[in-house]
CSV table of C-alpha atoms in Angstrom, one decimal:
chain,number,residue,atom,x,y,z
A,1,MET,CA,-1.0,7.8,5.4
A,2,VAL,CA,-3.0,8.0,8.6
A,3,LEU,CA,-5.5,5.3,7.7
A,4,MET,CA,-2.7,2.9,6.9
A,5,ALA,CA,-1.5,2.9,10.6
A,6,ILE,CA,-4.8,1.4,11.7
A,7,ASP,CA,-4.0,-1.9,9.9
A,8,HIS,CA,-0.4,-1.9,11.1
A,9,VAL,CA,-1.6,-1.5,14.7
A,10,ARG,CA,-4.0,-4.4,14.1
A,11,VAL,CA,-1.0,-6.6,13.1
A,12,TYR,CA,0.4,-6.2,16.6
A,13,ALA,CA,-3.0,-6.2,18.3
A,14,GLY,CA,-3.7,-9.8,17.2
A,15,VAL,CA,-7.0,-8.7,15.7
A,16,PRO,CA,-7.9,-10.8,12.6
A,17,ALA,CA,-7.8,-9.3,9.1
A,18,GLY,CA,-11.6,-8.9,8.7
A,19,GLY,CA,-14.2,-11.1,10.3
A,20,PRO,CA,-17.9,-11.8,10.9
A,21,THR,CA,-18.4,-8.7,13.1
A,22,PHE,CA,-18.8,-5.2,11.5
A,23,GLY,CA,-16.3,-3.6,13.8
A,24,VAL,CA,-13.5,-6.1,13.0
A,25,PHE,CA,-14.4,-6.1,9.3
A,26,PHE,CA,-14.3,-2.4,8.8
A,27,THR,CA,-11.2,-2.0,10.9
A,28,ARG,CA,-9.5,-3.8,8.1
A,29,TRP,CA,-11.7,-2.7,5.2
A,30,VAL,CA,-11.2,1.0,5.6
A,31,THR,CA,-7.4,0.6,5.2
A,32,HIS,CA,-7.9,-1.1,1.8
A,33,PHE,CA,-8.0,2.4,0.2
A,34,CYS,CA,-4.4,3.1,1.2
A,35,VAL,CA,-2.3,1.0,-1.2
A,36,PRO,CA,-4.4,1.7,-4.3
A,37,ALA,CA,-4.2,5.4,-3.6
A,38,PHE,CA,-0.4,5.2,-2.9
A,39,VAL,CA,0.3,3.4,-6.1
A,40,PHE,CA,-2.0,5.5,-8.3
A,41,LEU,CA,-0.8,8.8,-7.0
A,42,ALA,CA,2.8,7.7,-7.1
A,43,GLY,CA,2.2,7.4,-10.8
A,44,THR,CA,0.7,10.9,-10.9
A,45,GLY,CA,3.6,12.2,-8.9
A,46,ALA,CA,6.0,10.7,-11.4
A,47,PHE,CA,4.2,12.5,-14.2
A,48,LEU,CA,4.3,15.8,-12.5
A,49,HIS,CA,7.9,15.4,-11.4
A,50,GLY,CA,8.8,14.6,-15.0
A,51,ARG,CA,7.1,17.9,-16.1
A,52,ARG,CA,9.3,19.8,-13.6
A,53,LEU,CA,12.4,18.0,-14.8
A,54,GLY,CA,11.6,18.5,-18.5
A,55,ASP,CA,13.8,15.5,-19.3
A,56,THR,CA,12.5,11.9,-19.7
A,57,ARG,CA,16.0,10.5,-19.1
A,58,ALA,CA,16.3,12.4,-15.9
A,59,LEU,CA,12.9,11.1,-14.8
A,60,ALA,CA,13.8,7.5,-15.7
A,61,ARG,CA,17.0,7.8,-13.6
A,62,TYR,CA,15.1,9.2,-10.7
A,63,LEU,CA,12.6,6.4,-10.8
A,64,VAL,CA,15.2,3.7,-11.0
A,65,THR,CA,17.2,5.2,-8.1
A,66,ARG,CA,14.2,5.8,-5.9
A,67,GLY,CA,12.8,2.4,-6.7
A,68,ALA,CA,16.1,0.6,-5.8
A,69,ILE,CA,16.2,2.6,-2.5
A,70,LEU,CA,12.7,1.4,-1.6
A,71,VAL,CA,13.4,-2.2,-2.4
A,72,ALA,CA,16.6,-2.0,-0.3
A,73,LEU,CA,14.7,-0.4,2.6
A,74,GLU,CA,12.0,-3.1,2.6
A,75,LEU,CA,14.6,-5.9,2.8
A,76,THR,CA,16.7,-4.3,5.5
A,77,TYR,CA,15.4,-1.5,7.7
A,78,LEU,CA,11.7,-2.3,7.4
A,79,ARG,CA,12.3,-6.1,7.9
A,80,LEU,CA,14.0,-5.2,11.2
A,81,ALA,CA,11.3,-2.7,12.2
A,82,TRP,CA,8.5,-5.2,11.6
A,83,THR,CA,10.1,-8.0,13.6
A,84,PHE,CA,12.6,-6.5,16.0
A,85,ASN,CA,14.9,-9.5,15.3
A,86,VAL,CA,17.8,-10.1,13.0
A,87,ASP,CA,17.1,-13.6,11.8
A,88,PHE,CA,17.2,-12.7,8.1
A,89,GLY,CA,17.8,-16.3,7.2
A,90,GLU,CA,14.4,-17.3,8.5
A,91,TYR,CA,12.1,-14.6,7.2
A,92,ASN,CA,12.0,-11.6,4.9
A,93,ILE,CA,8.9,-9.8,3.6
A,94,ALA,CA,8.3,-8.2,0.3
A,95,GLY,CA,5.6,-5.7,1.2
A,96,VAL,CA,4.1,-2.6,-0.2
A,97,ILE,CA,7.4,-0.6,-0.2
A,98,TRP,CA,9.0,-3.5,-2.2
A,99,MET,CA,6.2,-3.4,-4.7
A,100,LEU,CA,6.3,0.4,-5.1
A,101,GLY,CA,10.1,0.2,-5.7
A,102,TRP,CA,9.9,-2.4,-8.4
A,103,CYS,CA,6.9,-0.6,-10.1
A,104,MET,CA,9.0,2.6,-10.2
A,105,ILE,CA,11.9,0.7,-11.7
A,106,LEU,CA,9.5,-0.7,-14.4
A,107,MET,CA,7.9,2.8,-14.9
A,108,ALA,CA,11.4,4.1,-15.8
A,109,GLY,CA,11.1,2.0,-19.0
A,110,LEU,CA,7.5,3.1,-19.7
A,111,VAL,CA,8.0,6.8,-19.4
A,112,ARG,CA,9.7,6.9,-22.8
A,113,CYS,CA,6.3,6.1,-24.3
A,114,SER,CA,3.5,8.6,-24.8
A,115,THR,CA,1.2,9.4,-21.9
A,116,LYS,CA,-1.8,7.9,-23.8
A,117,ALA,CA,0.1,4.7,-24.5
A,118,ILE,CA,1.1,4.4,-20.8
A,119,GLY,CA,-2.5,5.0,-19.7
A,120,ILE,CA,-3.8,2.3,-22.1
A,121,PHE,CA,-1.2,-0.1,-20.9
A,122,GLY,CA,-2.3,0.5,-17.3
A,123,ILE,CA,-5.9,-0.1,-18.0
A,124,VAL,CA,-5.2,-3.2,-19.9
A,125,VAL,CA,-3.1,-4.7,-17.1
A,126,MET,CA,-5.7,-3.9,-14.5
A,127,ALA,CA,-8.6,-5.3,-16.6
A,128,ALA,CA,-6.8,-8.4,-18.0
A,129,GLN,CA,-4.6,-9.3,-15.0
A,130,GLN,CA,-6.3,-12.7,-14.5
A,131,LEU,CA,-4.8,-14.0,-17.7
A,132,MET,CA,-1.8,-14.7,-15.6
A,133,PHE,CA,-3.8,-17.7,-14.3
A,134,ALA,CA,-3.2,-19.3,-17.6
A,135,PHE,CA,0.5,-19.5,-16.8
A,136,GLY,CA,-0.2,-20.8,-13.3
A,137,HIS,CA,-2.3,-23.6,-14.7
A,138,ILE,CA,0.5,-25.0,-16.9
A,139,PRO,CA,1.6,-28.2,-15.1
A,140,ASP,CA,4.3,-27.5,-12.6
A,141,ALA,CA,4.9,-24.0,-13.9
A,142,ARG,CA,5.0,-22.5,-10.5
A,143,GLU,CA,7.5,-25.1,-9.4
A,144,GLY,CA,9.7,-25.0,-12.5
A,145,PRO,CA,12.7,-22.8,-13.1
A,146,LEU,CA,10.6,-19.7,-13.7
A,147,GLY,CA,8.3,-20.4,-10.8
A,148,TRP,CA,10.0,-17.6,-8.8
A,149,LEU,CA,9.2,-15.1,-11.6
A,150,LEU,CA,5.5,-16.1,-11.6
A,151,ARG,CA,5.3,-15.6,-7.8
A,152,PHE,CA,7.1,-12.3,-8.2
A,153,LEU,CA,4.8,-11.1,-10.9
A,154,TYR,CA,1.3,-12.3,-9.7
A,155,PHE,CA,0.9,-15.3,-7.5
A,156,GLY,CA,3.0,-14.3,-4.5
A,157,GLY,CA,4.3,-16.8,-1.9
A,158,GLU,CA,7.8,-17.7,-0.9
A,159,VAL,CA,10.9,-17.6,-3.0
A,160,HIS,CA,14.4,-18.4,-2.0
A,161,VAL,CA,17.3,-16.1,-2.9
A,162,GLY,CA,19.9,-18.1,-4.9
A,163,GLY,CA,17.7,-21.2,-5.1
A,164,GLU,CA,16.5,-23.7,-2.6
A,165,GLY,CA,18.2,-23.3,0.8
A,166,GLY,CA,18.8,-19.6,0.3
A,167,PRO,CA,17.2,-16.9,2.5
A,168,PRO,CA,13.4,-16.9,1.9
A,169,ILE,CA,11.4,-13.9,0.8
A,170,ALA,CA,7.7,-14.0,1.4
A,171,ILE,CA,6.1,-12.0,-1.4
A,172,LEU,CA,3.0,-10.2,-0.2
A,173,TYR,CA,2.6,-7.5,-2.8
A,174,VAL,CA,3.2,-8.7,-6.4
A,175,ILE,CA,3.8,-6.6,-9.5
A,176,ILE,CA,0.6,-7.3,-11.4
A,177,PRO,CA,-1.8,-5.4,-11.3
A,178,TRP,CA,0.0,-2.7,-9.4
A,179,ILE,CA,2.3,-1.7,-12.3
A,180,GLY,CA,-1.0,-1.1,-14.2
A,181,VAL,CA,-2.3,1.1,-11.4
A,182,MET,CA,0.8,3.1,-11.4
A,183,ALA,CA,0.8,3.5,-15.1
A,184,ALA,CA,-2.9,4.6,-15.0
A,185,GLY,CA,-2.0,7.1,-12.3
A,186,TYR,CA,0.9,8.4,-14.5
A,187,ALA,CA,-1.6,9.1,-17.3
A,188,PHE,CA,-4.0,10.7,-14.8
A,189,GLY,CA,-1.3,13.3,-14.2
A,190,SER,CA,-2.3,14.9,-17.5
A,191,VAL,CA,-5.8,15.3,-16.0
A,192,MET,CA,-4.3,17.3,-13.1
A,193,LEU,CA,-3.0,19.9,-15.6
A,194,ARG,CA,-6.5,20.7,-16.8
A,195,GLU,CA,-8.6,23.6,-15.6
A,196,PRO,CA,-10.1,23.0,-12.1
A,197,ALA,CA,-13.7,22.7,-13.3
A,198,GLU,CA,-12.9,20.3,-16.1
A,199,ARG,CA,-10.6,18.3,-13.8
A,200,ARG,CA,-13.4,18.0,-11.2
A,201,ARG,CA,-16.0,16.8,-13.8
A,202,PHE,CA,-13.5,14.2,-15.0
A,203,CYS,CA,-12.8,12.9,-11.5
A,204,LEU,CA,-16.5,12.7,-10.6
A,205,ARG,CA,-17.5,11.0,-13.9
A,206,VAL,CA,-14.7,8.4,-13.8
A,207,GLY,CA,-14.8,7.8,-10.0
A,208,LEU,CA,-18.6,7.5,-9.7
A,209,SER,CA,-18.9,5.3,-12.8
A,210,ALA,CA,-16.3,2.9,-11.4
A,211,THR,CA,-18.0,2.9,-8.0
A,212,ALA,CA,-21.4,2.2,-9.5
A,213,ALA,CA,-20.0,-0.6,-11.7
A,214,PHE,CA,-18.4,-2.1,-8.7
A,215,LEU,CA,-21.6,-2.1,-6.6
A,216,ILE,CA,-23.6,-3.7,-9.4
A,217,ILE,CA,-21.1,-6.4,-10.3
A,218,ALA,CA,-20.1,-7.2,-6.8
A,219,SER,CA,-23.7,-7.4,-5.7
A,220,ILE,CA,-24.5,-9.9,-8.4
A,221,VAL,CA,-21.5,-12.0,-7.5
A,222,ALA,CA,-22.3,-11.9,-3.8
A,223,ALA,CA,-25.9,-12.9,-4.5
A,224,LYS,CA,-24.8,-15.9,-6.6
A,225,THR,CA,-22.3,-17.1,-4.0
A,226,ALA,CA,-24.4,-16.3,-0.9
A,227,SER,CA,-24.6,-20.0,0.0
A,228,GLU,CA,-20.8,-20.3,0.1
A,229,SER,CA,-20.2,-17.3,2.4
A,230,ASP,CA,-20.6,-16.9,6.1
A,231,LEU,CA,-20.6,-13.1,5.8
A,232,PRO,CA,-23.7,-10.9,5.8
A,233,PHE,CA,-24.6,-9.7,2.2
A,234,VAL,CA,-23.2,-6.2,2.7
A,235,LEU,CA,-19.9,-7.5,3.9
A,236,ALA,CA,-19.7,-10.1,1.2
A,237,VAL,CA,-20.1,-7.3,-1.4
A,238,LEU,CA,-17.2,-5.5,0.2
A,239,ALA,CA,-14.9,-8.5,0.9
A,240,GLN,CA,-12.9,-8.4,-2.3
A,241,GLN,CA,-9.6,-10.1,-3.0
A,242,LYS,CA,-6.5,-8.0,-2.2
A,243,TYR,CA,-3.7,-10.5,-2.8
A,244,PRO,CA,-3.4,-10.2,-5.7
A,245,ALA,CA,-5.7,-7.2,-6.0
A,246,SER,CA,-8.7,-8.2,-8.2
A,247,GLN,CA,-10.5,-6.0,-10.7
A,248,LEU,CA,-13.4,-5.6,-8.3
A,249,PHE,CA,-11.0,-4.6,-5.4
A,250,LEU,CA,-9.4,-1.9,-7.6
A,251,MET,CA,-12.8,-0.6,-8.7
A,252,MET,CA,-14.0,-0.6,-5.0
A,253,THR,CA,-11.0,1.5,-3.9
A,254,LEU,CA,-9.9,3.6,-6.8
A,255,GLY,CA,-13.4,4.6,-7.8
A,256,PRO,CA,-14.2,6.5,-4.6
A,257,THR,CA,-10.7,7.8,-4.3
A,258,ILE,CA,-10.8,9.5,-7.7
A,259,ALA,CA,-14.4,10.7,-7.0
A,260,LEU,CA,-13.3,12.3,-3.7
A,261,LEU,CA,-10.2,14.1,-5.1
A,262,PRO,CA,-12.1,17.3,-6.1
A,263,SER,CA,-13.5,17.6,-2.6
A,264,LEU,CA,-10.1,16.9,-1.0
A,265,GLU,CA,-8.5,19.4,-3.2
A,266,ARG,CA,-10.7,22.1,-1.7
A,267,ALA,CA,-10.3,21.0,1.9
A,268,ARG,CA,-9.2,23.7,4.3
A,269,GLY,CA,-8.7,24.1,8.1
A,270,TRP,CA,-6.5,22.7,10.8
A,271,PHE,CA,-7.4,19.0,10.1
A,272,ALA,CA,-6.6,19.4,6.4
A,273,ASP,CA,-3.3,21.0,7.4
A,274,VAL,CA,-2.5,18.1,9.7
A,275,LEU,CA,-3.1,15.5,6.9
A,276,ALA,CA,-1.1,17.6,4.4
A,277,THR,CA,1.8,17.5,6.8
A,278,PHE,CA,1.9,13.7,6.7
A,279,GLY,CA,1.5,13.9,2.9
A,280,ARG,CA,4.5,16.1,2.6
A,281,ALA,CA,6.7,13.6,4.3
A,282,PRO,CA,5.3,10.2,3.2
A,283,LEU,CA,8.3,8.0,3.2
A,284,PHE,CA,9.7,9.6,6.3
A,285,TYR,CA,6.4,8.9,8.1
A,286,TYR,CA,6.3,5.3,6.8
A,287,LEU,CA,9.8,4.6,8.1
A,288,LEU,CA,8.9,6.0,11.5
A,289,HIS,CA,5.4,4.6,12.0
A,290,ILE,CA,6.3,0.8,11.8
A,291,PRO,CA,8.9,0.8,14.6
A,292,ALA,CA,6.8,3.3,16.6
A,293,ILE,CA,3.7,1.0,16.4
A,294,HIS,CA,5.9,-2.0,17.2
A,295,ALA,CA,7.4,-0.2,20.2
A,296,ALA,CA,3.9,0.9,21.4
A,297,ALA,CA,2.8,-2.8,21.2
A,298,LEU,CA,5.7,-3.7,23.5
A,299,VAL,CA,4.6,-1.1,26.0
A,300,VAL,CA,1.0,-2.3,25.9
A,301,SER,CA,2.1,-5.9,26.4
A,302,LEU,CA,4.2,-4.9,29.4
A,303,VAL,CA,1.3,-3.0,31.0
A,304,ARG,CA,-1.2,-5.7,30.4
A,305,GLU,CA,0.8,-8.8,31.1
A,306,GLY,CA,3.6,-7.6,33.3
A,307,SER,CA,6.2,-8.6,30.7
A,308,VAL,CA,6.8,-8.2,27.0
A,309,ASN,CA,5.2,-11.1,25.1
A,310,PRO,CA,7.8,-13.0,23.0
A,311,TRP,CA,5.2,-13.2,20.2
A,312,LEU,CA,6.0,-9.5,19.4
A,313,PHE,CA,9.5,-10.5,18.3
A,314,GLY,CA,8.3,-13.0,15.7
A,315,ASN,CA,5.2,-11.3,14.4
A,316,HIS,CA,4.9,-9.9,11.0
A,317,PRO,CA,2.0,-9.2,8.5
A,318,LEU,CA,2.3,-12.2,6.2
A,319,ARG,CA,3.2,-15.2,8.3
A,320,PRO,CA,2.4,-14.5,12.0
A,321,PRO,CA,3.0,-17.2,14.6
A,322,PRO,CA,0.0,-18.6,16.5
A,323,LEU,CA,-1.6,-16.0,18.7
A,324,PRO,CA,-1.0,-16.5,22.4
A,325,ASP,CA,-4.1,-17.2,24.5
A,326,GLY,CA,-5.8,-14.0,25.8
A,327,TYR,CA,-3.4,-11.7,23.9
A,328,MET,CA,-5.9,-10.1,21.4
A,329,TRP,CA,-6.6,-6.4,22.1
A,330,SER,CA,-10.1,-4.9,22.1
A,331,LEU,CA,-10.9,-2.5,19.3
A,332,PRO,CA,-11.0,0.5,21.6
A,333,LEU,CA,-7.5,-0.2,22.7
A,334,LEU,CA,-6.4,-0.7,19.1
A,335,TYR,CA,-7.8,2.7,18.1
A,336,LEU,CA,-6.4,4.4,21.2
A,337,VAL,CA,-2.8,3.2,20.3
A,338,PHE,CA,-3.4,4.2,16.7
A,339,ALA,CA,-4.4,7.7,17.7
A,340,LEU,CA,-1.5,8.2,20.1
A,341,VAL,CA,1.1,7.0,17.6
A,342,VAL,CA,-0.1,9.2,14.8
A,343,ALA,CA,-0.3,12.2,17.2
A,344,ILE,CA,3.3,11.6,18.3
A,345,LEU,CA,4.6,11.2,14.8
A,346,TYR,CA,3.0,14.5,13.7
A,347,VAL,CA,5.8,16.4,15.4
A,348,PRO,CA,8.8,14.9,13.6
A,349,CYS,CA,6.9,14.9,10.3
A,350,LYS,CA,6.1,18.6,10.6
A,351,TRP,CA,9.8,19.3,11.3
A,352,PHE,CA,10.9,17.1,8.3
A,353,ALA,CA,8.3,18.6,5.9
A,354,ARG,CA,9.5,22.2,6.9
A,355,MET,CA,13.2,21.2,6.4
A,356,LYS,CA,12.4,19.6,3.1
A,357,ALA,CA,10.7,22.7,1.8
A,358,GLU,CA,13.4,25.1,3.0
A,359,ARG,CA,16.5,23.2,2.1
A,360,ARG,CA,15.4,21.7,-1.3
A,361,ALA,CA,18.5,19.4,-1.2
A,362,PRO,CA,18.4,16.9,-4.1
A,363,TRP,CA,18.7,13.9,-1.8
A,364,LEU,CA,15.5,15.0,0.1
A,365,ALA,CA,13.5,14.3,-3.1
A,366,TYR,CA,14.0,10.6,-2.4
A,367,LEU,CA,12.2,10.8,0.9
């Protein structure tokens, strides 16, 4: 939750998404771990929530309801928070919250299957995702009547609600392979029920194996394509495709995440408590941090330029307008704003996490 904010400050700082310098590259790269962890652990959370409910139908209803709420939030509140304008006829984004919502809705159908079957489905989707290219290579398939479905599922891009001329939705996060990641995370929930020692061995074995496989395969690929890349070899190994997330991207991010879970599980102290506070109010934090970062960018612009740059009212993650001359922030300023925003948001998140724990109102489960 905290790392994610770095990339969202970067959007308003005008800093490119990766680049030839190590500082710019890793400012973006370190945040790659966020979405895979969100989706994978959302699946794990669904499994554990289902155990508490003890009713598959109740779990399916919960997933459909929460998924629909997330999709609606992406297209309304978050659209406004990203842009601070109400020109919905010009631009709408289908981002990570949109994708999480649809994957939850689809998971509602999967939870009626056995945990093993769901896990196998997830692994197959992640491993075989690029078979979708076969559909994309059919002549005019992406421009035909089902072109919108292909963009929604895998290719991304712009679709128009109600056909050509309707409001556009720019799809950044597609369904494949993320539904596979969530399904695999759901099956991983059964691992979380094992004895601690057995659970830790499993996480280390799977996580380190995936990480090692990534390093070997990605290094071979980077060596073969070295003449086509302007990046140093190390960065070329780490510069994996995120949209849609390739198999190597998932191995690079999920491998270390799973391997680190045993250590994170034992983390103690004030810093661990701070991070846990954000983790107890994930959606609440997300809904606050986008407008907070955007507002902070307006303040920075006012201090630096003497007025608020109009670019900040048209900017968004997928299709930003041309960057004004001299606008780009330095990395120290980017990280300073990031730290200040996260520190400020700790207070309301702590309040909300305490209220959520004390009241246990059913509606709070959706936040």
